[in-house]
XYZ file of C-alpha atoms in Angstrom:
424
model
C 5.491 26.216 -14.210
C 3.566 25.675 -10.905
C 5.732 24.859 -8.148
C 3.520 21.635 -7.218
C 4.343 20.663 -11.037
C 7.729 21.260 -10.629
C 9.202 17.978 -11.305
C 12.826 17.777 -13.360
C 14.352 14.420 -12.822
C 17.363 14.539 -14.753
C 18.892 11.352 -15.673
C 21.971 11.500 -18.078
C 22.594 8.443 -20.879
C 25.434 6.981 -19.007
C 23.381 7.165 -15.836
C 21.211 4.328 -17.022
C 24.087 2.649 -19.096
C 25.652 2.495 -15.937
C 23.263 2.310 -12.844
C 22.312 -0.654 -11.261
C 18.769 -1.530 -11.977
C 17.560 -3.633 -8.520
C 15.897 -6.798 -9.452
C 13.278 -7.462 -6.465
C 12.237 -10.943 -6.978
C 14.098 -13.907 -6.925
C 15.766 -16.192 -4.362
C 19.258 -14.080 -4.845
C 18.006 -10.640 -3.727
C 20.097 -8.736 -1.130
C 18.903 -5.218 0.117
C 21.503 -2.445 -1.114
C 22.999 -0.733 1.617
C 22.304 2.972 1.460
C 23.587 5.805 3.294
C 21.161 8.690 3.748
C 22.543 11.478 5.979
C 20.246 14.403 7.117
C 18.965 16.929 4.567
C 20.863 19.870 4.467
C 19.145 23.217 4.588
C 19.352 26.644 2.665
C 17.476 28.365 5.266
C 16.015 28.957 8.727
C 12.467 28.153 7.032
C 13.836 24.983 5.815
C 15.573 24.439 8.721
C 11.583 23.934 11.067
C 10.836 21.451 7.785
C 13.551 19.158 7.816
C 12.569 16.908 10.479
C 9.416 15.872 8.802
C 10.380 15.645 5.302
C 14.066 13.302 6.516
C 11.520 11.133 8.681
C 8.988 10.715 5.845
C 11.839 9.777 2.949
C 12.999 7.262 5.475
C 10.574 5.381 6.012
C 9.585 5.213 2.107
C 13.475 4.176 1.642
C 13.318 1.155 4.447
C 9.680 0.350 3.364
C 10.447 -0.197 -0.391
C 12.099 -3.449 0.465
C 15.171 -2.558 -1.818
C 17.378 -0.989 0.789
C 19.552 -1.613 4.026
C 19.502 1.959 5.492
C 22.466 2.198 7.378
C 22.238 3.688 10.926
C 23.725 7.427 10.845
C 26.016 6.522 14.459
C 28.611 5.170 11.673
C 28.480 7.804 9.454
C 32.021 9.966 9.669
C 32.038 13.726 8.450
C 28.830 13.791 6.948
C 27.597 17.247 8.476
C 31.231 18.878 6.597
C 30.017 17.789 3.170
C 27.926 19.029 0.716
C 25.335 17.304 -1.898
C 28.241 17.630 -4.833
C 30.372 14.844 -5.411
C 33.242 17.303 -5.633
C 32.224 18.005 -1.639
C 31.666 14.290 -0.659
C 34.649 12.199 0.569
C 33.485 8.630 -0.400
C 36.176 6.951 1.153
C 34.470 7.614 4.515
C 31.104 6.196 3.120
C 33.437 2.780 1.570
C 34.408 2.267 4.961
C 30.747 2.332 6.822
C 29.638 -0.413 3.968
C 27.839 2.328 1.762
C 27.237 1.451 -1.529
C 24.794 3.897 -2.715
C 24.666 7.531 -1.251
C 21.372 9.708 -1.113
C 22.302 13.757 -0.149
C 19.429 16.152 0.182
C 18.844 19.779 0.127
C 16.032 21.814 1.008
C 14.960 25.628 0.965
C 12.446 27.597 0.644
C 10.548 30.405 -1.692
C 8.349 32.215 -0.072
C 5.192 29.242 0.738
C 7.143 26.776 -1.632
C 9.333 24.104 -0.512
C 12.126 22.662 -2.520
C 14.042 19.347 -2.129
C 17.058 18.817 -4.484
C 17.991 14.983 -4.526
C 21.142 13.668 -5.418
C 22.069 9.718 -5.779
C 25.922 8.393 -5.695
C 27.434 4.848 -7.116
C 29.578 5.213 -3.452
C 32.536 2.855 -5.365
C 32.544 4.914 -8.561
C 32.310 8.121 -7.020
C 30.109 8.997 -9.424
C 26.614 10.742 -9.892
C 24.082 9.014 -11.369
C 20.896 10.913 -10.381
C 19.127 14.328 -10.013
C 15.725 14.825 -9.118
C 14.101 18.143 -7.855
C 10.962 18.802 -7.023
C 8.960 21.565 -5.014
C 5.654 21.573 -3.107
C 3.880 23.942 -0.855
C 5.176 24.613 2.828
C 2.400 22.931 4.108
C 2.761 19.656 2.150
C 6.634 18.916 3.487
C 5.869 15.561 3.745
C 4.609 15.322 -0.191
C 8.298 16.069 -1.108
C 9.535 13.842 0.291
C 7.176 10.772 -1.336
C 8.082 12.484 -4.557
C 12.167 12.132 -3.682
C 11.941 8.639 -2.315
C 10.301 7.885 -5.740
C 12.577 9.214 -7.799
C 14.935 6.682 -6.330
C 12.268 4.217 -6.516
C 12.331 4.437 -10.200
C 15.565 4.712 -11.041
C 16.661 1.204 -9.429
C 13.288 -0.353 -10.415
C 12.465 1.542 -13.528
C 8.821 1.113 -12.345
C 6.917 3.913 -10.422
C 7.147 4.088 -6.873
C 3.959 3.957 -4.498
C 5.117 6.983 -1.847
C 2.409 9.381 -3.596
C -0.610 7.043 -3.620
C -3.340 7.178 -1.047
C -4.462 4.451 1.016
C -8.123 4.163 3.350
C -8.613 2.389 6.353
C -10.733 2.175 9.483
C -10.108 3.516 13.002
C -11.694 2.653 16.181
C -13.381 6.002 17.706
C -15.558 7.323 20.326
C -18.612 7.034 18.277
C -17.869 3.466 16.832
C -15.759 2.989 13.965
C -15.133 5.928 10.468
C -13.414 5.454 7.469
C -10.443 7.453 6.415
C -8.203 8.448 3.502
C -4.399 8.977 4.154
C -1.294 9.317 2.719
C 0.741 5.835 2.073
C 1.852 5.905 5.634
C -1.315 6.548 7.396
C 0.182 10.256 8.074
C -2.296 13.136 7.259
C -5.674 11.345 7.220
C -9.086 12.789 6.552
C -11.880 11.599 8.531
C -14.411 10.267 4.959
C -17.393 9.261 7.889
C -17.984 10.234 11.276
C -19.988 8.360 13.692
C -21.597 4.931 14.118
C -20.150 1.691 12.589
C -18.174 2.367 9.326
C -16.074 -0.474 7.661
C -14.657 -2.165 5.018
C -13.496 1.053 2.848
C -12.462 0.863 -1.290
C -10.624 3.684 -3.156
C -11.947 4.647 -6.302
C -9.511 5.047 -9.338
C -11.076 9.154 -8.658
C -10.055 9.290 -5.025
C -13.432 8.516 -3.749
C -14.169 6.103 -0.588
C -17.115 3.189 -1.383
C -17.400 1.541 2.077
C -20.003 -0.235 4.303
C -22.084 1.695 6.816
C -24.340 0.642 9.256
C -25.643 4.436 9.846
C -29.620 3.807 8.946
C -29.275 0.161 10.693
C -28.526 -2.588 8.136
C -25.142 -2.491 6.319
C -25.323 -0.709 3.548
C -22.911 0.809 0.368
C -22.146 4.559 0.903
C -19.647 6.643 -1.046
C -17.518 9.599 0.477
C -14.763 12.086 0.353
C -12.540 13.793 3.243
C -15.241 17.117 3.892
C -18.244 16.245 2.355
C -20.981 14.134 3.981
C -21.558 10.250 1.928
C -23.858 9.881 -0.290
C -25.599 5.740 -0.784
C -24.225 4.232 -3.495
C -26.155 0.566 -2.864
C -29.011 0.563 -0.626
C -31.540 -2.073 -1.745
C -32.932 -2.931 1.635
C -30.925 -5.530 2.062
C -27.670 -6.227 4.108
C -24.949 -5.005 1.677
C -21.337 -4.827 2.072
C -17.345 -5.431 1.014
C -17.761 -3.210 -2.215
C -14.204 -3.176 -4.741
C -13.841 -0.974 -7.356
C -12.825 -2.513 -10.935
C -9.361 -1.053 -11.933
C -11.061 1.059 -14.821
C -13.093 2.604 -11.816
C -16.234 2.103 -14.019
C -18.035 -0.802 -12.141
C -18.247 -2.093 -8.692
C -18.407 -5.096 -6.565
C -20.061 -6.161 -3.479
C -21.904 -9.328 -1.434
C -25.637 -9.062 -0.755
C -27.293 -10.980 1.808
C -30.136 -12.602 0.240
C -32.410 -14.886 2.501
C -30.027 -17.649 3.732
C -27.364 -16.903 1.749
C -24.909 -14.085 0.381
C -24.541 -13.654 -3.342
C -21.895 -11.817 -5.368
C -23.668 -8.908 -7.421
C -21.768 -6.446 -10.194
C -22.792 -2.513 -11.248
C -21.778 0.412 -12.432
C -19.654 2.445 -10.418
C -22.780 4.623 -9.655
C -24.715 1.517 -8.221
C -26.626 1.753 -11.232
C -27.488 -1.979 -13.336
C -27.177 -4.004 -10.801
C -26.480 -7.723 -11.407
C -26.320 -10.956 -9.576
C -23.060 -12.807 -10.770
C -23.581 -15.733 -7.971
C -26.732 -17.964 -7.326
C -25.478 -20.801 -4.390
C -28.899 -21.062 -1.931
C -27.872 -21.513 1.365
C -24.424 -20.420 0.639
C -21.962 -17.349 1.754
C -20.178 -15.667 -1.159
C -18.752 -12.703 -0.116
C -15.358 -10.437 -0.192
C -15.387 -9.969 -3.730
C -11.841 -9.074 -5.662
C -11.273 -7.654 -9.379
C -8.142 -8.981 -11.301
C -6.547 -6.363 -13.105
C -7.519 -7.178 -16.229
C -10.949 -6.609 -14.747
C -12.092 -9.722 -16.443
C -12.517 -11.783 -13.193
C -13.209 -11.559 -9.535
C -11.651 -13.734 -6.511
C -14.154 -14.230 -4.010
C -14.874 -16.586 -0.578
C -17.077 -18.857 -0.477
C -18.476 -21.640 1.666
C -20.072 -23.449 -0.947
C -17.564 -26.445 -0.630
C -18.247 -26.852 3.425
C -15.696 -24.371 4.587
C -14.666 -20.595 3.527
C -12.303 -21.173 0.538
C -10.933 -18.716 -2.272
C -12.936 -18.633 -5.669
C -12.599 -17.123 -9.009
C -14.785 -16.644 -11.967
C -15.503 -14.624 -14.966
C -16.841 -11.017 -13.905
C -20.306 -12.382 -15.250
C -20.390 -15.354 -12.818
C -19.447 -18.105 -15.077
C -16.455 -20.504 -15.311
C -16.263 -20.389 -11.436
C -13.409 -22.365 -10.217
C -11.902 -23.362 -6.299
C -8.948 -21.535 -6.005
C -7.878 -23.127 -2.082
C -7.780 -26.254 -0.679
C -5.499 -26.186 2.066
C -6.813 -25.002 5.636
C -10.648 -24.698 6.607
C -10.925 -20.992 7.179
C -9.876 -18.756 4.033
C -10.612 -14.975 3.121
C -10.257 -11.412 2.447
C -8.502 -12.198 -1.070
C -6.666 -9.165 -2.641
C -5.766 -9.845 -6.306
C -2.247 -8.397 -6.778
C -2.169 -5.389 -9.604
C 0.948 -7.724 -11.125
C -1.863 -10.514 -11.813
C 0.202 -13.163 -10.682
C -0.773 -13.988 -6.922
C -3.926 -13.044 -4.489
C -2.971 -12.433 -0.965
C -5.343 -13.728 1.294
C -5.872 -14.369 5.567
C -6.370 -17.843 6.627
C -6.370 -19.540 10.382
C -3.626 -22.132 10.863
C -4.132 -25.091 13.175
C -2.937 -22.806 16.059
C -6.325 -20.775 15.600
C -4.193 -17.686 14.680
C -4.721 -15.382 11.621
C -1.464 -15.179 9.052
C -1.036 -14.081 5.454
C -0.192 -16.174 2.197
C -0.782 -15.621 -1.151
C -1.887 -18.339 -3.843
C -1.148 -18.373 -7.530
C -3.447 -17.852 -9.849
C -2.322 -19.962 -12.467
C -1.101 -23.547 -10.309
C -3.031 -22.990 -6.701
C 0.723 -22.850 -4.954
C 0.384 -21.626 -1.406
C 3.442 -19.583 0.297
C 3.105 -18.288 3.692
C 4.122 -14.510 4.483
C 3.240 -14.481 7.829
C 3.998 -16.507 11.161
C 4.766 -16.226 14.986
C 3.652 -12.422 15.141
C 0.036 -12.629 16.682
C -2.715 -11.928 14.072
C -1.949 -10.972 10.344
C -5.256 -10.099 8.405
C -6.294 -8.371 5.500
C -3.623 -7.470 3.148
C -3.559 -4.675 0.593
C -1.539 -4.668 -2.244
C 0.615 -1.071 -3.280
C -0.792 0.146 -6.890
C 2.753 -1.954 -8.284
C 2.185 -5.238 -6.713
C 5.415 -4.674 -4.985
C 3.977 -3.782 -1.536
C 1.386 -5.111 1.109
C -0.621 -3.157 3.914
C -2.158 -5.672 6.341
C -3.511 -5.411 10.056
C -1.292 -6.951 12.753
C -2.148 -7.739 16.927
C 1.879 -8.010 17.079
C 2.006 -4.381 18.794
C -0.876 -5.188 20.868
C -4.279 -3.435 20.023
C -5.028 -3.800 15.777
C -2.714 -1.733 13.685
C -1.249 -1.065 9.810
C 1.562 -2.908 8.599
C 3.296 -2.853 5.284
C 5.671 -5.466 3.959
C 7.142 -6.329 0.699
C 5.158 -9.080 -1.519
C 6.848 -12.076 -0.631
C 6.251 -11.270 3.436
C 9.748 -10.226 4.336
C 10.792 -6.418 5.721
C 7.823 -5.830 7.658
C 7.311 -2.343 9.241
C 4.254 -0.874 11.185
C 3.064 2.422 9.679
C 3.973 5.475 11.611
C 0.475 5.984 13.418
C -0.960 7.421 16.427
C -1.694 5.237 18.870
C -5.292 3.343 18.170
C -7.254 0.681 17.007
C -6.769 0.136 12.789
C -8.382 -2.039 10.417
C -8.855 -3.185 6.652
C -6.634 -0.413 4.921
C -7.481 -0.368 0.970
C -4.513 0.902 -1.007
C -5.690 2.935 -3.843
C -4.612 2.928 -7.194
């Protein structure tokens, strides 16, 4: 078996007759608090790794929302212990307020990186998960997404979103260029270079769809990290805010047309294009799929102010989706179906986050007192959102858990980011 395939994850029958399953939602929720010393290492080639895989399972650990990560300062004779219970004294991890224990181990094989994962009940003193998993040298911080999932899943039973890929925008010398990262913004890929490059969409395949102003109006290009874009909707027209339908096999976008900007559907290839909104004189624009793919959340000014929409993919039974505040947008339907996220301005004229359900129009804010909160993203689960945030200063990535609380900035360079797209 390929050592990037490696993947044993070896859960015994009593493990889930006797784990705790972590049940997210709800009013009741309390973070568990987890003790995660450093990895231990096999080797001197390990050794230069360690550093970036500990700081990359981290993060995924405090992002996921499920976990108080308790700071290492307390922790007393980790460094003696192994990653066997019969080497771990859990009395020492009772008394700093453990209740779960993660211990890692990595070495290496020649170019191949291994990480063996093991996860303690801290009260029980008792195993109650393996996972292993190896990846090239190179890709340290890949084996570590795969290990923070493996916990992921076996408190959620749900698959974790450390692997996934996410796009966004970055201010640069030339203007503005679309790229694709991991999760955490770490090892992007430039998918544009040059002039003004926004609004980016991952494709189910990987693939970028975003809005380029490179031959003057705004048009639909589609791109990978190496290769140069390719137009995917240029009709002559000012095109833009493309998002891909969860089967990947259609697209869609806002086209300026005259006085107005109408809602148009395709294939994925651009190909069959139709118009799915006719409003003269009215904006409809920022188009959303549910993940049923049978509708589409949209804004639209059609009611005197921007508000949030939704309609049958074909354009019929449109309905107003927000009534509350004058200035609503950049809807993102969550992948669980129940909610769209959204940006609005408060009476303050600052930008914060709420989501609406679907079903009853109920507001709840996520965001307040932190600057500007815009255009939120929602993890391939639902679970997550990535949204951009003036709270550090200049624009940059945030993610959060669904109902707004835990909120972390992404560990990025120092810049200017905007509109991230988490793909599926």
């Amino acid at each position: 078996m390929k050592a990037s395939l490696l993947a044993a994850l070896c859960l015994s029958a009593s493990a889930f007759a006797q784990g705790t399953t972590i049940e997210i939602s709800g009013a009741n929720f309390r973070p568990m608090p987890l003790a995660v010393p450093a990895p231990l290492t096999q080797d001197d080639a390990a050794k230069k790794l360690a550093a970036e895989v500990d700081g990359a399972l981290l993060f995924d650990l405090q992002a996921s929302g499920l976990f108080q990560v308790l700071d290492r300062k307390s922790y007393l004779g980790a460094e003696k212990e192994g990653i066997t219970a019969a080497s771990i004294t859990f009395a020492n991890w009772t008394n700093v307020g453990a209740e779960t224990l993660v211990k890692v181990q990595l070495s290496t094989d020649g170019d191949s990186l291994r990480g063996d994962l093991r996860l303690f009940q801290v009260a029980a003193g008792r195993e109650e998960l393996k996972a292993s998993d190896a990846v090239p040298a190179k890709d340290a911080r890949r084996l570590a997404h795969k290990l923070a999932n493996a916990v992921y899943k076996h408190f959620t039973r749900e698959t974790g979103p450390f692997e996934t890929k996410i796009a966004f925008v970055r201010k640069t010398a030339g203007g503005k260029d679309v790229y694709l990262a991991d999760w955490d913004g770490r090892n992007a890929a430039a998918v544009s270079s040059g002039n003004i490059n926004v609004l980016p969409s991952v494709a189910p395949d990987g693939s970028v769809a975003f809005t380029s102003y490179r031959r003057g109006k705004p048009e639909l290009f589609l791109g990978r990290p190496g290769a140069e874009p390719t137009p995917l909707v240029a009709n002559g027209r000012m095109v833009s805010g493309v998002d891909f339908s969860p089967d990947g096999r259609r697209i869609a976008y806002s086209v300026a047309d005259g006085e107005a900007a109408e809602i148009w559907v395709a294939n994925a290839d651009g190909s069959s294009p139709a118009k799915v909104t006719d409003t003269k004189y009215f904006l409809n624009s920022s188009p959303s799929w549910s993940p049923d793919g049978k509708r589409l959340a949209f804004v639209s000014n059609r009611g005197g102010s921007p508000q949030l929409y939704v309609m049958s993919a074909d354009g019929t039974d449109v309905k107003r989706l927000t009534f509350q505040g004058n200035y609503n947008q950049t809807p993102a339907w969550s992948p669980r179906g129940d909610v769209i996220a959204f940006t609005a301005r408060d009476e303050r004229n600052a930008f914060d986050l709420f989501t609406v359900e679907v079903a009853t129009g109920k507001v709840k804010r996520l965001t307040q007192d932190t600057k500007n909160n815009e255009e939120p993203s929602f993890s391939p689960n639902g679970r997550l959102i990535l949204f951009t945030s003036t709270r550090l200063g200049s624009k940059s990535l945030f993610v959060m858990t669904a109902d707004g609380s835990n909120q972390l900035a992404l560990p990025l360079d120092r810049g200017e980011y905007t509109t991230a797209d988490w793909g599926p």
